[in-house]
Amino acid sequence: MATINSEKLPVPPGNLGLPLIGETISFFRDADFTEKRYQKYGSIFKTRIFGNPTIIMIGSEANRFLFTNDNKYFSNQWPPSTRILLGSASVAVQRGNIHQKRRKILSQAFQPRALSEYTSTMEEILRSYVNKWEKMDILIWYPEIRKYTFDVACKLLIGTDKASDSELLELFEEWIAGLFTLPIRLPGTKFRKALRCRKLLLQKIEEIVLQRQQQPASNKDALGILLQAKDDDGSSLGLEEIKDQVLTLLFAGHETLTSALASMCLLLAEHPDVFRKVREEQQQLGFSQPLTSENLKHMTYLDQVIKEVLRFSPPVGGGFREVIESCEFNGYLIPKGWTVSYAVPKTHQDSSIYTQPLNFDPERFAPSRAEDKSKPFAHIPFAAGMRECIGKEFAKLEMKLFAALLAREYDWQLISQQNLSNNPIPASVLKDKLKVKFRRIGNRE
């Protein structure tokens, strides 16, 4: 691209809001923040959030421009609170060569061979929860799903059993609550509480790491792989870095996955025709239990359902990049030093890509339609490019196993008069926590 003449190009339209704070409060509190500005300014506009002038870019072309120019015009960026609470050694925060090296190490925990070994453990943990849910009759499902995903993440990422029964989950929840806040360290603020919880969590993770270092080497979880990993110079990862990486993996393997599973359960309850087809596929396949990763490959309709859940109700609303070199997009200047953000939900609602995008229609992903293939970067629930979520296959495996197991044996109906709208940050969360009547199939009393 030719040198940018910043004097001749306008910055995108929009409103930077108040000095320093900008429109940060509206960004947190208004679920329609992006939609309102999209309607007013179009698919690219400026605002100010987290103290920095920010350009929000919407659509598959904008995504392509962002994701293919990482490390050229853009570099990964998180809000200050997130960066501090994840830690400087976290793969999510690292940039450049060190990010690529650490990503390569961590991705070993999510290769097909590792995932195939995780399946039986996921099913075992899920069955213990399902047995409990069946006895509860009326179920407030969201917090239960959170406990389930936390147990799975702790078992498969750090080798700890039944972590949701311990103080660990409570600390983790309070830490997460501060991740996307203003980094105000005054007593009583979410950020101050989260800093305290980060310290305590790292102490607990250190205890686990030191215990594991005294045990035989194992590749059965992500921590085992990290403990055996070597730098390019052949040295092992330091304890402080391992602690930050483990905390990041627990966040990635728990928070957004809880949101995705809850959305799937809600959408199946709201669309009984889709639920019926999921169940019919399970009956036709007739696989015995426990399910294997090979069994799961044959569930093609369920694959479509999961893709549509992630399109229709993506667990993450977007991501941030720092502009490291001024550039031009669609006739607008993207100034160096500003922040750029991409918008997942609005991308997934593009009517030039998706037929009737506000309808829940898994068959849009059938091979005969494959609507997401019409344009690159049109389906981005896990982002894309060199910073695509390394745990995306782990997430899809857990969603698929969860749906397959429950659809075979259980049914659920939504309890009336509940608020099913979302709080979008840090991950999409149902306000009334998903109240359902949960039953084994054939048990209707």
XYZ file of N, CA and C in Angstrom, residues 15-248:
702
model
N -18.514 10.060 17.328
C -18.458 10.960 18.469
C -17.485 10.396 19.494
N -16.472 11.181 19.842
C -15.483 10.718 20.816
C -15.989 10.834 22.249
N -17.123 11.511 22.447
C -17.721 11.583 23.774
C -16.960 12.492 24.720
N -17.044 12.198 25.998
C -16.438 13.018 27.032
C -14.917 12.919 27.004
N -14.211 13.928 27.517
C -12.755 13.811 27.624
C -12.369 12.581 28.453
N -11.323 11.917 28.039
C -10.758 10.744 28.710
C -11.703 9.544 28.715
N -12.843 9.661 29.379
C -13.713 8.493 29.529
C -14.480 8.181 28.243
N -14.687 9.220 27.394
C -15.358 8.998 26.112
C -16.750 8.410 26.274
N -17.005 7.297 25.569
C -18.305 6.622 25.637
C -18.186 5.256 26.326
N -17.187 5.135 27.205
C -16.921 3.838 27.848
C -18.116 3.335 28.645
N -18.775 4.215 29.389
C -19.908 3.777 30.221
C -21.037 3.248 29.345
N -21.332 3.935 28.237
C -22.370 3.454 27.309
C -21.961 2.117 26.689
N -20.682 1.972 26.389
C -20.183 0.728 25.802
C -20.439 -0.453 26.737
N -20.263 -0.229 28.041
C -20.505 -1.284 29.023
C -21.992 -1.558 29.221
N -22.775 -0.509 29.296
C -24.158 -0.653 29.776
C -25.191 -0.870 28.680
N -24.887 -0.438 27.476
C -25.890 -0.481 26.399
C -25.607 -1.658 25.468
N -26.475 -2.676 25.512
C -26.299 -3.852 24.653
C -26.395 -3.493 23.177
N -27.019 -2.358 22.858
C -27.182 -1.921 21.468
C -26.198 -0.819 21.087
N -25.103 -0.696 21.824
C -24.125 0.365 21.577
C -23.679 0.396 20.116
N -23.237 -0.740 19.607
C -22.728 -0.794 18.232
C -23.866 -0.614 17.230
N -24.992 -1.254 17.474
C -26.130 -1.173 16.545
C -26.584 0.270 16.351
N -26.690 1.025 17.422
C -27.153 2.419 17.331
C -26.198 3.255 16.484
N -24.925 3.055 16.666
C -23.940 3.844 15.912
C -23.814 3.355 14.470
N -24.037 2.073 14.283
C -24.071 1.536 12.914
C -25.219 2.178 12.133
N -26.365 2.290 12.763
C -27.526 2.900 12.092
C -27.273 4.376 11.785
N -26.521 5.038 12.645
C -26.285 6.484 12.469
C -25.131 6.792 11.516
N -24.041 6.012 11.620
C -22.818 6.356 10.889
C -22.433 5.359 9.795
N -22.974 4.154 9.843
C -22.579 3.143 8.875
C -21.618 2.131 9.468
N -20.905 1.416 8.604
C -20.117 0.253 9.031
C -18.730 0.589 9.558
N -18.377 1.875 9.608
C -17.108 2.274 10.228
C -17.332 3.617 10.920
N -17.006 3.670 12.199
C -17.240 4.905 12.951
C -16.234 5.004 14.092
N -16.090 6.226 14.620
C -15.149 6.452 15.718
C -15.914 6.646 17.029
N -15.238 6.317 18.101
C -15.743 6.551 19.449
C -14.514 6.679 20.351
N -14.722 6.750 21.639
C -13.603 6.707 22.579
C -14.009 5.768 23.719
N -13.286 4.671 23.866
C -13.551 3.738 24.949
C -12.231 3.331 25.589
N -12.273 3.057 26.874
C -11.075 2.706 27.654
C -9.993 3.777 27.515
N -10.433 5.042 27.368
C -9.494 6.154 27.351
C -8.791 6.405 26.039
N -9.134 5.649 24.991
C -8.416 5.796 23.723
C -9.393 6.017 22.569
N -9.073 6.921 21.628
C -9.927 7.024 20.435
C -9.936 5.699 19.695
N -11.108 5.247 19.324
C -11.302 3.893 18.801
C -12.157 3.925 17.549
N -11.757 3.154 16.555
C -12.557 2.998 15.334
C -13.153 1.601 15.330
N -14.464 1.525 15.247
C -15.153 0.234 15.153
C -15.458 -0.026 13.685
N -15.000 -1.177 13.194
C -15.139 -1.559 11.790
C -16.005 -2.815 11.705
N -16.998 -2.802 10.845
C -17.993 -3.873 10.800
C -18.026 -4.520 9.426
N -18.084 -5.845 9.398
C -18.283 -6.568 8.148
C -17.109 -7.451 7.770
N -17.355 -8.371 6.848
C -16.330 -9.347 6.468
C -15.114 -8.687 5.820
N -15.320 -7.626 5.032
C -14.190 -6.939 4.407
C -13.318 -6.262 5.457
N -13.975 -5.650 6.440
C -13.219 -5.026 7.531
C -12.440 -6.087 8.303
N -13.067 -7.227 8.546
C -12.392 -8.323 9.251
C -11.173 -8.799 8.454
N -11.364 -8.958 7.155
C -10.247 -9.394 6.299
C -9.083 -8.411 6.414
N -9.385 -7.115 6.336
C -8.351 -6.089 6.409
C -7.612 -6.150 7.747
N -8.360 -6.303 8.831
C -7.751 -6.363 10.160
C -6.907 -7.620 10.349
N -7.523 -8.773 10.065
C -6.879 -10.042 10.400
C -5.689 -10.366 9.501
N -5.678 -9.837 8.280
C -4.558 -10.125 7.376
C -3.430 -9.091 7.497
N -3.660 -8.061 8.310
C -2.622 -7.047 8.500
C -2.115 -6.975 9.936
N -2.350 -8.055 10.708
C -1.749 -8.143 12.032
C -0.236 -8.082 11.897
N 0.384 -7.303 12.778
C 1.837 -7.094 12.814
C 2.349 -6.224 11.665
N 1.439 -5.754 10.785
C 1.820 -4.804 9.735
C 1.257 -3.428 10.072
N -0.066 -3.328 10.122
C -0.724 -2.088 10.533
C -1.262 -2.169 11.956
N -1.488 -3.392 12.422
C -2.164 -3.571 13.702
C -1.391 -4.522 14.607
N -1.567 -4.305 15.914
C -1.001 -5.224 16.897
C -2.058 -5.487 17.961
N -2.018 -6.676 18.519
C -3.030 -7.059 19.499
C -3.084 -6.067 20.656
N -4.294 -5.791 21.096
C -4.460 -4.884 22.234
C -5.671 -5.291 23.056
N -5.518 -5.220 24.363
C -6.622 -5.431 25.294
C -6.840 -4.153 26.081
N -8.040 -3.952 26.624
C -8.228 -2.828 27.550
C -7.253 -2.950 28.723
N -6.860 -1.826 29.329
C -5.859 -1.870 30.407
C -6.214 -2.841 31.533
N -7.480 -2.875 31.935
C -7.874 -3.775 33.031
C -7.621 -5.229 32.658
N -7.962 -5.598 31.426
C -7.790 -6.973 30.964
C -6.313 -7.343 30.911
N -5.519 -6.434 30.370
C -4.078 -6.671 30.219
C -3.419 -6.907 31.579
N -3.802 -6.098 32.560
C -3.203 -6.217 33.893
C -3.633 -7.523 34.563
N -4.915 -7.846 34.439
C -5.445 -9.009 35.157
C -5.072 -10.340 34.503
N -4.836 -10.342 33.192
C -4.348 -11.561 32.542
C -2.862 -11.775 32.837
N -2.116 -10.693 32.923
C -0.685 -10.797 33.220
C 0.172 -10.647 31.989
N 1.350 -10.084 32.155
C 2.207 -9.745 31.018
C 2.718 -10.969 30.283
N 2.754 -12.143 30.949
C 3.262 -13.354 30.297
C 2.162 -14.147 29.593
N 0.914 -13.694 29.697
C -0.200 -14.407 29.064
C -0.066 -14.389 27.543
N -0.355 -15.517 26.911
C -0.304 -15.584 25.443
C -1.296 -14.607 24.813
N -2.372 -14.288 25.525
C -3.359 -13.346 25.007
C -2.799 -11.927 24.932
N -1.841 -11.624 25.777
C -1.269 -10.275 25.853
C 0.018 -10.167 25.032
N 0.751 -11.252 24.920
C 2.031 -11.225 24.208
C 1.855 -10.850 22.733
N 2.905 -10.286 22.171
C 2.877 -9.844 20.773
C 4.080 -10.407 20.023
N 3.999 -10.302 18.684
C 5.143 -10.603 17.836
C 5.639 -12.031 17.943
N 6.964 -12.205 17.890
C 7.570 -13.536 17.862
C 7.297 -14.345 19.115
N 7.329 -13.670 20.290
C 7.104 -14.410 21.537
C 5.687 -14.967 21.568
N 4.724 -14.209 21.034
C 3.346 -14.709 20.962
C 3.272 -15.954 20.085
N 3.904 -15.903 18.932
C 3.855 -17.040 18.019
C 4.519 -18.278 18.631
N 5.633 -18.080 19.342
C 6.324 -19.207 19.975
C 5.466 -19.839 21.073
N 4.855 -18.990 21.911
C 4.035 -19.518 23.000
C 2.754 -20.150 22.454
N 2.195 -19.560 21.442
C 0.992 -20.118 20.828
C 1.270 -21.530 20.288
N 2.438 -21.692 19.701
C 2.816 -23.000 19.153
C 2.893 -24.045 20.258
N 3.435 -23.649 21.401
C 3.527 -24.577 22.536
C 2.135 -24.915 23.068
N 1.321 -23.883 23.321
C 0.005 -24.100 23.924
C -0.926 -24.880 23.003
N -0.782 -24.689 21.702
C -1.685 -25.360 20.759
C -1.538 -26.870 20.789
N -0.406 -27.369 21.339
C -0.238 -28.820 21.445
C -1.326 -29.457 22.299
N -1.860 -28.690 23.244
C -2.908 -29.216 24.130
C -4.253 -29.327 23.430
N -4.344 -28.804 22.200
C -5.626 -28.796 21.486
C -5.525 -29.469 20.124
N -4.491 -30.286 19.942
C -4.352 -31.055 18.713
C -5.337 -32.231 18.728
N -5.691 -32.788 17.548
C -6.678 -33.882 17.494
C -6.391 -35.035 18.443
N -5.121 -35.411 18.577
C -4.800 -36.547 19.457
C -5.153 -36.224 20.910
N -4.838 -35.002 21.330
C -5.161 -34.598 22.703
C -6.672 -34.520 22.898
N -7.374 -33.935 21.926
C -8.830 -33.784 22.027
C -9.527 -35.136 22.130
N -9.041 -36.126 21.390
C -9.672 -37.449 21.424
C -9.564 -38.060 22.821
N -8.490 -37.722 23.527
C -8.324 -38.237 24.889
C -9.205 -37.505 25.892
N -9.627 -36.294 25.548
C -10.443 -35.503 26.467
C -11.903 -35.965 26.497
N -12.355 -36.628 25.424
C -13.782 -36.904 25.241
C -14.378 -37.676 26.406
N -13.730 -38.750 26.827
C -14.296 -39.586 27.889
C -14.369 -38.828 29.211
N -13.380 -37.976 29.480
C -13.400 -37.186 30.716
C -14.538 -36.180 30.685
N -14.726 -35.509 29.542
C -15.850 -34.569 29.400
C -17.180 -35.277 29.665
N -17.338 -36.449 29.077
C -18.601 -37.177 29.234
C -18.802 -37.612 30.685
N -17.762 -38.055 31.319
C -17.869 -38.493 32.716
C -18.313 -37.349 33.620
N -17.712 -36.173 33.430
C -18.081 -35.004 34.237
C -19.511 -34.573 33.914
N -19.869 -34.572 32.629
C -21.217 -34.162 32.233
C -22.267 -35.091 32.834
N -22.024 -36.384 32.817
C -23.009 -37.334 33.354
C -23.247 -37.104 34.850
N -22.198 -36.766 35.568
C -22.380 -36.504 37.004
C -23.266 -35.274 37.215
N -23.120 -34.274 36.350
C -23.968 -33.078 36.447
C -25.402 -33.370 36.010
N -25.553 -34.093 34.923
C -26.889 -34.386 34.404
C -27.710 -35.181 35.419
N -27.073 -36.096 36.110
C -27.775 -36.863 37.148
C -28.296 -35.934 38.242
N -27.518 -34.915 38.563
C -27.951 -33.932 39.563
C -29.092 -33.076 39.011
N -28.950 -32.616 37.748
C -29.972 -31.749 37.158
C -31.325 -32.443 37.060
N -31.289 -33.726 36.752
C -32.536 -34.478 36.607
C -33.339 -34.467 37.913
N -32.653 -34.503 39.026
C -33.319 -34.533 40.330
C -33.822 -33.157 40.753
N -33.311 -32.096 40.105
C -33.670 -30.735 40.523
C -35.010 -30.279 39.957
N -35.451 -30.913 38.881
C -36.747 -30.599 38.265
C -36.735 -29.197 37.651
N -36.968 -28.142 38.435
C -36.845 -26.773 37.929
C -35.395 -26.358 38.115
N -34.771 -26.018 37.012
C -33.313 -25.812 37.003
C -32.980 -24.386 36.591
N -32.196 -23.687 37.404
C -31.603 -22.408 36.978
C -30.253 -22.791 36.380
N -30.242 -22.854 35.051
C -29.228 -23.633 34.355
C -27.889 -22.933 34.215
N -27.900 -21.604 34.015
C -26.649 -20.917 33.693
C -25.551 -21.132 34.750
N -25.834 -20.924 36.046
C -24.764 -21.154 37.028
C -24.319 -22.608 37.093
N -25.221 -23.544 36.782
C -24.846 -24.952 36.756
C -23.908 -25.246 35.582
N -24.197 -24.639 34.426
C -23.320 -24.812 33.264
C -21.949 -24.208 33.548
N -21.927 -23.088 34.261
C -20.648 -22.465 34.645
C -19.812 -23.430 35.493
N -20.462 -24.075 36.457
C -19.739 -25.033 37.302
C -19.216 -26.195 36.463
N -20.070 -26.673 35.552
C -19.662 -27.796 34.700
C -18.441 -27.431 33.849
N -18.496 -26.289 33.153
C -17.371 -25.925 32.279
C -16.106 -25.643 33.093
N -16.283 -25.143 34.320
C -15.114 -24.896 35.167
C -14.471 -26.212 35.584
N -15.302 -27.192 35.925
C -14.766 -28.508 36.274
C -14.040 -29.150 35.096
N -14.634 -29.041 33.907
C -13.989 -29.602 32.710
C -12.672 -28.881 32.440
N -12.685 -27.544 32.497
C -11.471 -26.774 32.224
C -10.371 -27.114 33.226
N -10.736 -27.169 34.505
C -9.716 -27.454 35.519
C -9.158 -28.862 35.381
N -10.009 -29.826 35.057
C -9.548 -31.201 34.914
C -8.653 -31.364 33.697
N -9.090 -30.811 32.549
C -8.375 -31.046 31.295
C -7.239 -30.056 31.047
N -7.254 -28.930 31.754
C -6.185 -27.958 31.557
C -5.136 -28.016 32.656
N -5.557 -28.289 33.922
C -4.558 -28.328 34.997
C -4.643 -29.595 35.848
N -5.547 -30.517 35.500
C -5.579 -31.818 36.165
C -6.220 -31.827 37.534
N -7.062 -30.817 37.859
C -7.682 -30.713 39.177
C -9.130 -31.194 39.128
N -9.503 -32.064 40.053
C -10.861 -32.615 40.095
C -11.812 -31.727 40.881
N -13.081 -31.669 40.406
C -14.190 -31.016 41.117
C -13.807 -29.643 41.663
N -13.199 -28.837 40.804
C -12.725 -27.515 41.236
C -13.873 -26.593 41.617
N -15.078 -26.819 41.053
C -16.199 -25.929 41.343
C -16.669 -26.055 42.789
N -16.289 -27.137 43.470
C -16.663 -27.306 44.869
C -15.720 -26.571 45.815
N -14.673 -25.997 45.267
C -13.657 -25.368 46.114
C -13.768 -23.842 46.044
N -12.898 -23.186 46.812
C -12.844 -21.716 46.810
C -12.382 -21.183 45.457
N -11.777 -22.058 44.661
C -11.197 -21.649 43.378
C -12.226 -20.971 42.474
N -13.432 -21.534 42.372
C -14.451 -20.971 41.487
C -14.888 -19.589 41.940
N -15.056 -19.419 43.241
C -15.475 -18.113 43.768
C -14.439 -17.039 43.453
N -13.164 -17.369 43.645
C -12.102 -16.423 43.301
C -12.089 -16.128 41.808
N -12.287 -17.167 41.022
C -12.254 -17.048 39.572
C -13.365 -16.126 39.072
N -14.572 -16.295 39.643
C -15.715 -15.472 39.230
C -15.462 -13.994 39.522
N -14.894 -13.714 40.689
C -14.644 -12.321 41.058
C -13.521 -11.721 40.218
N -12.558 -12.549 39.856
C -11.483 -12.097 38.960
C -12.051 -11.755 37.584
N -12.905 -12.617 37.054
C -13.520 -12.377 35.748
C -14.345 -11.086 35.753
N -15.032 -10.816 36.852
C -15.899 -9.629 36.932
C -15.119 -8.336 36.753
N -13.815 -8.361 37.000
C -13.013 -7.150 36.841
C -12.269 -7.038 35.534
N -12.335 -8.079 34.691
C -11.509 -8.121 33.486
C -11.786 -6.969 32.525
N -13.056 -6.627 32.362
C -13.430 -5.565 31.419
C -14.099 -4.435 32.192
N -13.297 -3.739 32.985
C -13.777 -2.612 33.779
C -12.767 -1.477 33.645
N -13.099 -0.349 34.232
C -12.101 0.716 34.306
C -11.086 0.340 35.387
N -9.788 0.481 35.107
C -8.754 0.012 36.047
C -8.570 0.957 37.229
N -9.634 1.086 38.026
C -9.608 1.969 39.190
C -9.298 1.123 40.422
N -8.232 1.471 41.122
C -7.750 0.636 42.227
C -8.326 1.041 43.582
N -9.352 1.861 43.604
C -9.949 2.280 44.871
C -10.639 1.104 45.550
N -10.636 1.073 46.899
C -11.304 -0.021 47.623
C -12.775 -0.151 47.198
N -13.208 -1.402 47.039
C -14.601 -1.654 46.687
C -14.873 -1.756 45.200
N -13.931 -1.321 44.344
C -14.161 -1.405 42.903
C -13.962 -2.845 42.423
N -14.594 -3.181 41.323
C -14.456 -4.520 40.752
C -13.001 -4.816 40.395
N -12.315 -3.803 39.906
C -10.929 -4.000 39.491
C -10.037 -4.310 40.702
N -10.230 -3.567 41.792
C -9.431 -3.796 43.016
C -9.683 -5.216 43.547
N -10.966 -5.627 43.559
C -11.304 -6.978 44.026
C -10.671 -8.032 43.103
N -10.695 -7.753 41.796
C -10.135 -8.710 40.835
C -8.623 -8.840 40.993
N -7.947 -7.747 41.300
C -6.499 -7.803 41.535
C -6.186 -8.712 42.726
N -6.980 -8.582 43.781
C -6.802 -9.440 44.959
C -7.011 -10.908 44.585
N -8.050 -11.174 43.789
C -8.359 -12.553 43.404
C -7.291 -13.121 42.474
N -6.753 -12.290 41.605
C -5.659 -12.751 40.730
C -4.484 -13.241 41.581
N -4.131 -12.468 42.603
C -3.017 -12.853 43.469
C -3.276 -14.200 44.141
N -4.493 -14.392 44.645
C -4.843 -15.640 45.325
C -4.919 -16.808 44.345
N -5.451 -16.549 43.159
C -5.520 -17.597 42.137
C -4.128 -18.062 41.722
N -3.230 -17.102 41.544
C -1.869 -17.459 41.153
C -1.167 -18.264 42.250
N -1.484 -17.965 43.509
C -0.918 -18.750 44.603
C -1.392 -20.207 44.520
N -2.698 -20.380 44.238
C -3.258 -21.736 44.136
C -2.694 -22.469 42.916
N -2.557 -21.742 41.804
C -1.988 -22.355 40.602
C -0.534 -22.754 40.857
N 0.207 -21.910 41.593
C 1.602 -22.236 41.905
C 1.694 -23.525 42.718
N 0.798 -23.692 43.686
C 0.778 -24.930 44.471
C 0.571 -26.146 43.568
N -0.368 -26.020 42.616
C -0.657 -27.124 41.690
C 0.565 -27.422 40.821
N 1.203 -26.351 40.312
C 2.374 -26.523 39.439
C 3.509 -27.209 40.202
N 3.768 -26.757 41.416
C 4.877 -27.334 42.196
C 4.608 -28.809 42.509
N 3.353 -29.151 42.777
C 3.007 -30.564 43.001
C 3.252 -31.385 41.738
N 2.811 -30.829 40.593
C 2.948 -31.553 39.325
C 4.414 -31.747 38.939
N 5.251 -30.791 39.302
C 6.663 -30.908 38.967
C 7.333 -32.068 39.701
N 6.713 -32.518 40.798
C 7.260 -33.654 41.544
C 6.729 -34.988 41.030
N 5.784 -34.930 40.085
C 5.147 -36.145 39.568
C 5.714 -36.504 38.195
N 5.486 -37.745 37.734
C 5.953 -38.124 36.396
C 5.342 -37.231 35.314
N 6.087 -37.005 34.247
C 5.605 -36.173 33.135
C 4.349 -36.787 32.530
N 3.430 -35.891 32.093
C 2.163 -36.348 31.525
C 1.725 -35.404 30.422
N 1.106 -35.970 29.378
C 0.546 -35.159 28.290
C -0.982 -35.150 28.328
N -1.567 -35.491 29.481
C -3.021 -35.638 29.543
C -3.760 -34.325 29.761
N -3.030 -33.251 30.022
C -3.669 -31.944 30.171
C -2.690 -30.861 29.723
N -3.205 -29.640 29.603
C -2.386 -28.533 29.088
C -1.208 -28.231 30.010
N -1.415 -28.324 31.327
C -0.327 -28.040 32.251
C 0.816 -29.026 32.059
N 0.482 -30.304 31.866
C 1.522 -31.301 31.634
C 2.371 -30.968 30.423
N 1.724 -30.472 29.381
C 2.449 -30.085 28.163
C 3.320 -28.854 28.424
N 2.775 -27.870 29.162
C 3.543 -26.666 29.472
C 4.787 -26.990 30.308
N 4.624 -27.916 31.239
C 5.753 -28.254 32.111
C 6.893 -28.926 31.343
N 6.572 -29.562 30.225
C 7.608 -30.210 29.411
C 8.105 -29.327 28.264
N 7.428 -28.206 28.055
C 7.753 -27.351 26.911
C 9.124 -26.706 27.067
N 9.764 -26.475 25.928
C 11.073 -25.829 25.905
C 11.036 -24.587 25.010
N 11.801 -23.575 25.422
C 12.018 -22.411 24.561
C 12.870 -22.814 23.368
N 13.027 -21.876 22.430
C 13.887 -22.149 21.272
C 15.327 -22.422 21.701
N 15.729 -21.871 22.852
C 17.101 -22.111 23.320
C 17.194 -23.360 24.198
N 16.048 -24.084 24.308
C 16.054 -25.348 25.032
C 15.747 -25.246 26.510
N 15.464 -24.055 27.004
C 15.176 -23.909 28.432
C 13.672 -24.029 28.693
N 13.334 -24.490 29.886
C 11.931 -24.667 30.271
C 11.271 -23.309 30.543
N 9.944 -23.276 30.468
C 9.210 -22.057 30.799
C 9.313 -21.804 32.303
N 9.444 -20.542 32.676
C 9.548 -20.189 34.088
C 8.216 -20.323 34.809
N 8.277 -20.458 36.114
C 7.076 -20.631 36.929
C 6.103 -19.467 36.762
N 6.630 -18.227 36.773
C 5.748 -17.061 36.674
C 5.010 -17.051 35.340
N 5.676 -17.419 34.268
C 5.003 -17.451 32.964
C 3.959 -18.567 32.924
N 4.307 -19.739 33.434
C 3.350 -20.845 33.432
C 2.074 -20.447 34.173
N 2.206 -19.718 35.285
C 1.039 -19.302 36.070
C 0.124 -18.391 35.243
N 0.694 -17.428 34.548
C -0.117 -16.533 33.701
C -0.780 -17.297 32.555
N -0.038 -18.219 31.958
C -0.602 -18.988 30.840
C -1.753 -19.879 31.312
N -1.597 -20.505 32.455
C -2.654 -21.370 32.993
C -3.910 -20.556 33.299
N -3.738 -19.393 33.917
C -4.892 -18.541 34.233
C -5.625 -18.129 32.961
N -4.880 -17.806 31.920
C -5.488 -17.441 30.634
C -6.255 -18.616 30.032
